Coordinates of N, CA, C and O in Angstrom, one line a residue:
M119 N 82.3 187.2 27.4 CA 80.9 187.2 27.2 C 80.5 185.7 26.8 O 81.2 185.2 25.9
S120 N 79.5 185.2 27.4 CA 79.1 183.8 27.1 C 78.5 183.7 25.7 O 78.1 184.7 25.1
T121 N 78.4 182.5 25.2 CA 77.8 182.3 23.9 C 76.3 182.7 23.8 O 75.9 183.3 22.9
G122 N 75.6 182.4 24.9 CA 74.2 182.8 25.0 C 74.0 184.3 24.9 O 73.1 184.8 24.2
A123 N 74.9 185.0 25.7 CA 74.8 186.4 25.7 C 75.1 187.0 24.3 O 74.5 188.0 23.8
R124 N 76.1 186.4 23.6 CA 76.5 186.9 22.3 C 75.4 186.7 21.3 O 75.1 187.5 20.4
R125 N 74.7 185.6 21.4 CA 73.5 185.3 20.5 C 72.4 186.3 20.8 O 71.8 186.8 19.8
I126 N 72.2 186.6 22.0 CA 71.1 187.6 22.4 C 71.5 189.0 21.8 O 70.7 189.7 21.2
V127 N 72.8 189.4 21.9 CA 73.2 190.7 21.4 C 73.1 190.6 19.9 O 72.7 191.6 19.3
A128 N 73.5 189.6 19.2 CA 73.4 189.5 17.8 C 72.0 189.6 17.3 O 71.7 190.3 16.3
W129 N 71.0 189.0 18.0 CA 69.6 189.1 17.6 C 69.1 190.5 17.8 O 68.4 191.0 17.0
L130 N 69.5 191.1 18.9 CA 69.1 192.5 19.2 C 69.6 193.4 18.1 O 68.9 194.3 17.6
V131 N 70.9 193.3 17.7 CA 71.4 194.1 16.7 C 70.7 193.9 15.4 O 70.4 194.8 14.7
G132 N 70.4 192.6 15.1 CA 69.6 192.3 13.9 C 68.2 193.0 13.8 O 67.8 193.6 12.8
V133 N 67.5 192.9 15.0 CA 66.2 193.5 15.1 C 66.3 195.0 14.9 O 65.5 195.7 14.2
V134 N 67.3 195.7 15.6 CA 67.4 197.1 15.5 C 67.8 197.5 14.0 O 67.2 198.5 13.5
C135 N 68.6 196.8 13.4 CA 69.0 197.1 12.0 C 67.8 196.9 11.1 O 67.5 197.8 10.2
L136 N 67.0 195.9 11.3 CA 65.7 195.7 10.5 C 64.8 196.9 10.7 O 64.2 197.4 9.8
A137 N 64.7 197.3 12.0 CA 63.8 198.5 12.3 C 64.3 199.7 11.6 O 63.5 200.5 11.0
V138 N 65.6 200.0 11.6 CA 66.1 201.2 11.0 C 66.0 201.2 9.5 O 65.6 202.2 8.9
V139 N 66.2 200.0 8.9 CA 66.0 199.9 7.4 C 64.6 200.1 7.1 O 64.2 200.8 6.1
S140 N 63.7 199.6 7.8 CA 62.2 199.7 7.6 C 61.8 201.2 7.7 O 61.1 201.8 6.9
W141 N 62.3 201.8 8.8 CA 62.0 203.3 9.0 C 62.6 204.1 7.9 O 61.9 205.0 7.4
L142 N 63.8 203.8 7.4 CA 64.4 204.6 6.3 C 63.6 204.4 5.0 O 63.3 205.3 4.2
A143 N 63.1 203.2 4.8 CA 62.3 202.9 3.6 C 61.0 203.7 3.6 O 60.6 204.3 2.6
V144 N 60.3 203.6 4.7 CA 59.0 204.4 4.9 C 59.3 205.8 4.7 O 58.5 206.5 4.0
T145 N 60.3 206.4 5.3 CA 60.6 207.8 5.2 C 60.9 208.2 3.7 O 60.5 209.2 3.3
A146 N 61.7 207.3 3.0 CA 62.0 207.6 1.6 C 60.7 207.6 0.7 O 60.6 208.4 -0.2
V147 N 59.8 206.7 1.0 CA 58.6 206.7 0.2 C 57.7 207.9 0.5 O 57.1 208.4 -0.4
L148 N 57.6 208.2 1.8 CA 56.7 209.4 2.1 C 57.2 210.7 1.8 O 56.5 211.6 1.3
D149 N 58.5 210.9 2.0 CA 59.1 212.2 1.7 C 60.6 212.0 1.3 O 61.5 211.8 2.2
L150 N 60.9 212.0 0.0 CA 62.2 211.6 -0.5 C 63.3 212.5 0.0 O 64.4 212.0 0.5
P151 N 63.2 213.8 0.0 CA 64.3 214.7 0.6 C 64.6 214.4 2.0 O 65.8 214.3 2.4
T152 N 63.6 214.2 2.8 CA 63.8 213.9 4.3 C 64.4 212.5 4.4 O 65.3 212.3 5.2
G153 N 64.0 211.6 3.6 CA 64.5 210.2 3.7 C 66.0 210.2 3.3 O 66.8 209.5 3.9
D154 N 66.3 211.0 2.3 CA 67.7 211.1 1.8 C 68.6 211.7 2.9 O 69.7 211.2 3.2
S155 N 68.2 212.8 3.5 CA 68.9 213.4 4.6 C 69.1 212.4 5.8 O 70.1 212.3 6.4
T156 N 68.0 211.8 6.1 CA 68.0 210.8 7.3 C 68.9 209.7 7.0 O 69.7 209.3 7.9
A157 N 68.9 209.1 5.8 CA 69.8 208.0 5.4 C 71.2 208.4 5.5 O 72.1 207.6 5.9
S158 N 71.6 209.6 5.1 CA 72.9 210.1 5.2 C 73.4 210.2 6.6 O 74.5 209.8 7.0
V159 N 72.6 210.7 7.5 CA 72.9 210.8 8.9 C 73.1 209.5 9.6 O 74.1 209.2 10.3
V160 N 72.2 208.5 9.2 CA 72.3 207.2 9.8 C 73.5 206.5 9.3 O 74.2 205.8 10.0
A161 N 73.8 206.6 8.0 CA 75.0 206.0 7.4 C 76.3 206.5 8.1 O 77.2 205.8 8.4
A162 N 76.3 207.8 8.4 CA 77.5 208.4 9.1 C 77.6 207.8 10.5 O 78.7 207.5 10.9
G163 N 76.5 207.7 11.2 CA 76.5 207.1 12.5 C 77.0 205.7 12.5 O 77.8 205.3 13.3
V164 N 76.5 204.9 11.6 CA 76.9 203.5 11.5 C 78.4 203.4 11.1 O 79.1 202.5 11.6
A165 N 78.9 204.3 10.3 CA 80.3 204.2 9.9 C 81.2 204.5 11.2 O 82.2 203.9 11.4
V166 N 80.8 205.5 12.0 CA 81.5 205.8 13.2 C 81.5 204.6 14.2 O 82.5 204.2 14.7
I167 N 80.4 204.0 14.3 CA 80.2 202.8 15.2 C 81.1 201.7 14.7 O 81.8 201.0 15.4
G168 N 81.1 201.4 13.4 CA 81.9 200.4 12.7 C 83.4 200.6 12.9 O 84.1 199.7 13.2
L169 N 83.8 201.9 12.8 CA 85.2 202.2 13.0 C 85.6 201.9 14.4 O 86.7 201.4 14.7
G170 N 84.8 202.3 15.4 CA 85.1 202.1 16.8 C 85.2 200.6 17.1 O 86.1 200.1 17.8
L171 N 84.2 199.8 16.6 CA 84.3 198.3 16.8 C 85.5 197.7 16.1 O 86.1 196.8 16.7
S172 N 85.9 198.2 15.0 CA 87.1 197.7 14.3 C 88.3 197.9 15.2 O 89.2 197.1 15.3
G173 N 88.4 199.1 15.7 CA 89.5 199.5 16.5 C 89.6 198.6 17.8 O 90.7 198.1 18.2
I174 N 88.4 198.4 18.4 CA 88.4 197.6 19.6 C 88.8 196.1 19.3 O 89.6 195.5 20.0
T175 N 88.3 195.6 18.2 CA 88.6 194.2 17.8 C 90.1 194.1 17.5 O 90.7 193.1 17.9
L176 N 90.7 195.0 16.8 CA 92.1 194.9 16.5 C 93.0 195.0 17.8 O 94.0 194.4 17.9
L177 N 92.5 195.8 18.8 CA 93.3 195.9 20.0 C 93.1 194.7 20.9 O 94.1 194.3 21.6
R178 N 92.0 194.0 20.9 CA 91.7 192.9 21.7 C 92.1 191.5 21.2 O 92.3 190.6 21.9
T179 N 92.3 191.4 19.8 CA 92.6 190.2 19.2 C 94.1 190.1 19.0 O 94.7 191.0 18.4
P180 N 94.7 189.0 19.5 CA 96.2 188.9 19.3 C 96.5 188.7 17.8 O 95.8 188.0 17.1
G181 N 97.6 189.3 17.4 CA 98.0 189.2 16.0 C 98.9 187.9 15.8 O 99.3 187.2 16.8
S182 N 99.2 187.6 14.6 CA 100.0 186.5 14.3 C 101.5 186.7 14.6 O 102.3 185.8 14.6
T183 N 101.9 187.9 14.9 CA 103.3 188.2 15.2 C 103.7 187.9 16.6 O 104.8 188.0 17.0
G184 N 102.7 187.6 17.5 CA 103.0 187.3 18.9 C 103.0 188.6 19.7 O 103.5 188.5 20.9
S185 N 102.5 189.7 19.2 CA 102.6 190.9 20.0 C 101.4 191.1 21.0 O 101.5 191.9 21.9
G186 N 100.4 190.4 20.7 CA 99.2 190.5 21.6 C 99.2 189.6 22.8 O 100.2 188.9 23.0
P187 N 98.1 189.7 23.6 CA 98.1 188.8 24.8 C 98.1 187.4 24.3 O 97.5 187.0 23.3
G188 N 98.8 186.5 25.1 CA 98.8 185.1 24.7 C 99.9 184.8 23.7 O 100.0 183.7 23.2
G189 N 100.7 185.8 23.3 CA 101.8 185.6 22.3 C 101.3 185.3 20.9 O 102.0 184.8 20.1
G190 N 100.0 185.7 20.6 CA 99.6 185.5 19.3 C 99.2 184.0 18.9 O 99.1 183.7 17.8
R191 N 99.1 183.2 19.9 CA 98.9 181.7 19.7 C 97.4 181.4 20.0 O 96.9 181.9 21.0
T192 N 96.8 180.7 19.1 CA 95.4 180.2 19.3 C 95.5 178.7 19.4 O 96.1 178.1 18.5
L193 N 95.0 178.1 20.4 CA 95.1 176.7 20.6 C 93.7 176.1 20.8 O 93.0 176.5 21.7
R194 N 93.3 175.2 19.9 CA 92.0 174.5 20.1 C 92.3 173.0 20.2 O 92.9 172.5 19.2
V195 N 91.9 172.4 21.2 CA 92.1 170.9 21.4 C 90.8 170.3 21.7 O 90.0 170.7 22.6
R196 N 90.5 169.2 20.9 CA 89.2 168.5 21.0 C 89.5 167.0 20.9 O 90.2 166.6 20.0
A197 N 88.9 166.2 21.8 CA 88.9 164.8 21.7 C 87.5 164.3 21.7 O 86.8 164.6 22.7
R198 N 87.1 163.5 20.7 CA 85.8 163.0 20.6 C 85.8 161.5 20.3 O 86.4 161.1 19.3
G199 N 85.2 160.8 21.1 CA 85.1 159.3 20.9 C 85.6 158.6 22.1 O 86.4 159.1 22.9
R200 N 85.2 157.4 22.3 CA 85.6 156.6 23.5 C 87.1 156.3 23.4 O 87.7 155.8 22.5
G201 N 87.8 156.7 24.5 CA 89.2 156.5 24.6 C 90.1 157.4 23.8 O 91.3 157.2 23.7
S202 N 89.5 158.4 23.1 CA 90.4 159.3 22.3 C 91.1 160.3 23.2 O 90.6 160.7 24.3
I203 N 92.3 160.7 22.8 CA 93.2 161.6 23.5 C 93.6 162.7 22.6 O 94.1 162.4 21.5
A204 N 93.6 163.9 23.0 CA 94.1 165.1 22.3 C 94.9 165.9 23.2 O 94.5 166.2 24.4
A205 N 96.1 166.3 22.8 CA 97.0 167.1 23.6 C 97.5 168.3 22.8 O 97.8 168.2 21.6
G206 N 97.6 169.5 23.4 CA 98.0 170.7 22.7 C 99.5 170.7 22.4 O 100.0 171.4 21.6
G207 N 100.2 169.9 23.2 CA 101.7 169.8 23.0 C 102.2 168.4 22.7 O 101.5 167.6 22.0
D208 N 103.3 168.0 23.3 CA 103.9 166.7 23.1 C 103.2 165.7 23.9 O 102.6 165.9 25.0
V209 N 103.2 164.4 23.4 CA 102.7 163.3 24.2 C 103.9 162.4 24.3 O 104.3 161.7 23.3
R210 N 104.5 162.3 25.5 CA 105.7 161.5 25.7 C 105.6 160.6 26.9 O 105.1 161.0 28.0
G211 N 106.1 159.4 26.8 CA 106.3 158.5 27.9 C 105.0 158.0 28.5 O 104.9 157.9 29.8
N212 N 104.0 157.7 27.7 CA 102.7 157.3 28.3 C 102.4 155.9 27.9 O 102.9 155.4 26.9
A213 N 101.5 155.3 28.6 CA 100.9 154.0 28.2 C 99.4 154.2 28.0 O 98.7 154.6 28.9
V214 N 99.0 153.9 26.8 CA 97.6 154.2 26.4 C 97.0 152.9 25.9 O 97.5 152.3 25.0
G215 N 95.9 152.5 26.5 CA 95.2 151.3 26.1 C 95.0 150.4 27.3 O 95.6 150.5 28.4
P216 N 94.1 149.4 27.2 CA 93.8 148.5 28.2 C 95.0 147.7 28.6 O 95.8 147.2 27.8
R217 N 95.3 147.6 29.9 CA 96.4 146.8 30.5 C 97.8 147.2 30.0 O 98.7 146.5 30.0
S218 N 97.9 148.5 29.5 CA 99.2 149.0 29.1 C 99.9 149.5 30.3 O 99.3 149.9 31.3
K219 N 101.3 149.5 30.3 CA 102.0 150.0 31.4 C 103.3 150.6 31.0 O 103.9 150.2 30.0
V220 N 103.8 151.5 31.9 CA 105.1 152.2 31.6 C 106.1 151.5 32.5 O 105.9 151.3 33.7
T221 N 107.2 151.0 31.9 CA 108.3 150.4 32.6 C 109.5 151.2 32.3 O 109.8 151.6 31.2
G222 N 110.3 151.5 33.3 CA 111.5 152.3 33.2 C 111.2 153.8 33.2 O 110.1 154.3 33.5
T223 N 112.2 154.6 32.9 CA 112.1 156.1 32.9 C 111.7 156.6 31.5 O 112.0 156.0 30.5
T224 N 111.1 157.8 31.5 CA 110.8 158.4 30.3 C 111.9 159.3 29.8 O 112.8 159.7 30.6
G225 N 111.9 159.6 28.5 CA 112.9 160.6 28.0 C 112.6 162.0 28.5 O 111.6 162.3 29.1
G226 N 113.6 162.9 28.3 CA 113.4 164.2 28.8 C 112.4 165.0 28.0 O 111.9 164.5 27.0
P227 N 112.1 166.2 28.3 CA 111.1 167.0 27.6 C 111.7 167.3 26.2 O 112.9 167.3 26.0
A228 N 110.8 167.7 25.3 CA 111.2 168.0 23.9 C 112.1 169.2 23.9 O 112.0 170.1 24.8
G229 N 113.0 169.3 22.9 CA 113.9 170.4 22.8 C 113.1 171.7 22.5 O 112.0 171.6 22.0
G230 N 113.7 172.8 22.7 CA 113.0 174.1 22.5 C 112.7 174.4 21.0 O 113.4 175.0 20.4
R231 N 111.6 173.8 20.6 CA 111.2 174.1 19.2 C 110.6 175.6 19.2 O 110.0 176.0 20.2
P232 N 110.7 176.2 18.1 CA 110.1 177.5 18.0 C 108.6 177.4 18.1 O 108.0 176.5 17.7
G233 N 107.9 178.4 18.7 CA 106.5 178.4 18.9 C 105.8 178.5 17.6 O 106.3 179.1 16.6
R234 N 104.7 177.9 17.5 CA 103.9 177.9 16.3 C 102.7 178.9 16.5 O 102.3 179.2 17.6
G235 N 102.1 179.3 15.4 CA 101.0 180.2 15.5 C 99.7 179.4 15.8 O 99.7 178.7 16.8
E236 N 98.7 179.5 15.1 CA 97.4 178.9 15.4 C 97.6 177.4 15.2 O 98.1 176.9 14.3
R237 N 97.0 176.6 16.2 CA 97.1 175.2 16.2 C 95.7 174.7 16.5 O 95.0 175.1 17.4
D238 N 95.3 173.7 15.8 CA 94.0 173.0 16.0 C 94.2 171.5 16.0 O 94.6 170.9 15.1
V239 N 94.1 171.0 17.2 CA 94.3 169.5 17.5 C 93.0 168.9 17.7 O 92.2 169.3 18.5
S240 N 92.7 167.8 16.9 CA 91.4 167.1 17.0 C 91.7 165.6 16.9 O 92.4 165.2 16.1
A241 N 91.1 164.9 17.9 CA 91.2 163.4 17.8 C 89.7 162.9 17.8 O 89.0 163.1 18.8
R242 N 89.3 162.3 16.7 CA 87.9 161.8 16.6 C 88.0 160.3 16.3 O 88.6 159.9 15.4
G243 N 87.2 159.6 17.1 CA 87.1 158.1 16.8 C 87.4 157.4 18.1 O 87.8 157.9 19.1
T244 N 87.4 156.1 18.0 CA 87.6 155.2 19.2 C 89.1 155.0 19.3 O 89.8 154.5 18.3
G245 N 89.7 155.4 20.4 CA 91.1 155.1 20.7 C 92.1 156.0 19.9 O 93.2 155.6 19.8
V246 N 91.7 157.1 19.4 CA 92.5 157.9 18.5 C 93.4 158.8 19.4 O 92.9 159.3 20.4
V247 N 94.6 159.1 19.0 CA 95.5 160.0 19.7 C 95.9 161.1 18.8 O 96.4 160.8 17.7
G248 N 95.7 162.4 19.2 CA 96.2 163.5 18.4 C 97.0 164.4 19.3 O 96.7 164.6 20.4
A249 N 98.0 165.0 18.7 CA 98.9 165.9 19.5 C 99.3 167.1 18.6 O 99.5 167.0 17.4
G250 N 99.5 168.2 19.3 CA 100.0 169.4 18.6 C 101.5 169.4 18.5 O 102.1 170.3 17.9
G251 N 102.1 168.5 19.1 CA 103.6 168.3 19.1 C 104.0 166.9 18.7 O 103.4 166.3 17.9
D252 N 105.1 166.5 19.4 CA 105.6 165.1 19.1 C 104.9 164.1 19.9 O 104.4 164.3 21.0
I253 N 104.7 162.9 19.3 CA 104.2 161.7 20.0 C 105.4 160.7 20.0 O 105.7 160.1 19.0
V254 N 106.1 160.7 21.2 CA 107.3 159.9 21.3 C 107.3 159.1 22.5 O 106.8 159.5 23.6
D255 N 107.9 157.9 22.5 CA 108.2 157.1 23.7 C 106.9 156.7 24.4 O 106.8 156.9 25.6
N256 N 106.0 156.2 23.7 CA 104.7 155.8 24.2 C 104.4 154.4 24.0 O 104.9 153.8 23.0
A257 N 103.5 153.8 24.7 CA 103.1 152.4 24.5 C 101.6 152.6 24.2 O 100.8 153.0 25.1
M258 N 101.2 152.2 23.0 CA 99.8 152.3 22.6 C 99.2 151.0 22.2 O 99.8 150.3 21.3
G259 N 98.0 150.7 22.7 CA 97.4 149.4 22.4 C 97.2 148.5 23.6 O 97.8 148.8 24.7
E260 N 96.5 147.4 23.4 CA 96.2 146.5 24.5 C 97.5 145.8 24.9 O 98.4 145.4 24.1
D261 N 97.7 145.7 26.2 CA 98.8 145.0 26.8 C 100.2 145.5 26.3 O 101.2 144.7 26.3
S262 N 100.3 146.7 26.0 CA 101.6 147.3 25.5 C 102.4 147.8 26.7 O 101.9 148.2 27.7
E263 N 103.7 147.8 26.5 CA 104.7 148.3 27.5 C 105.6 149.3 26.9 O 106.0 149.2 25.7
R264 N 106.0 150.2 27.7 CA 107.0 151.2 27.3 C 108.1 151.3 28.2 O 108.0 151.2 29.4

């Protein structure tokens, strides 16, 4: 579901909740026994809906043990700023910067590290490099060689 659709649904739920609370308040003021009975029935219905949504959320959201879809890993990678670089994994054997160049061969891939849980990689600023793994065997800066 897109962000816009989620916002619309959230606003609709909010409006419906406000209407129900207003209706219960008016009912309680006009006829307290009826308002009490109505509030009990509404509360039971809301509890059943909440239980169902909780179950759906638990089944759809991957756990930290890796048993859910995607192995339980959450990866967010953001690069903000001119020339900034963000990588969810290793950054190996690169030339980063004006007139930088790679000479020779690069090293092999990283050894099998155990998988990590949630990772948030962010590179903010001019020419910043951020990685969720190792930064090895790179040339960074103007006129650099690797």
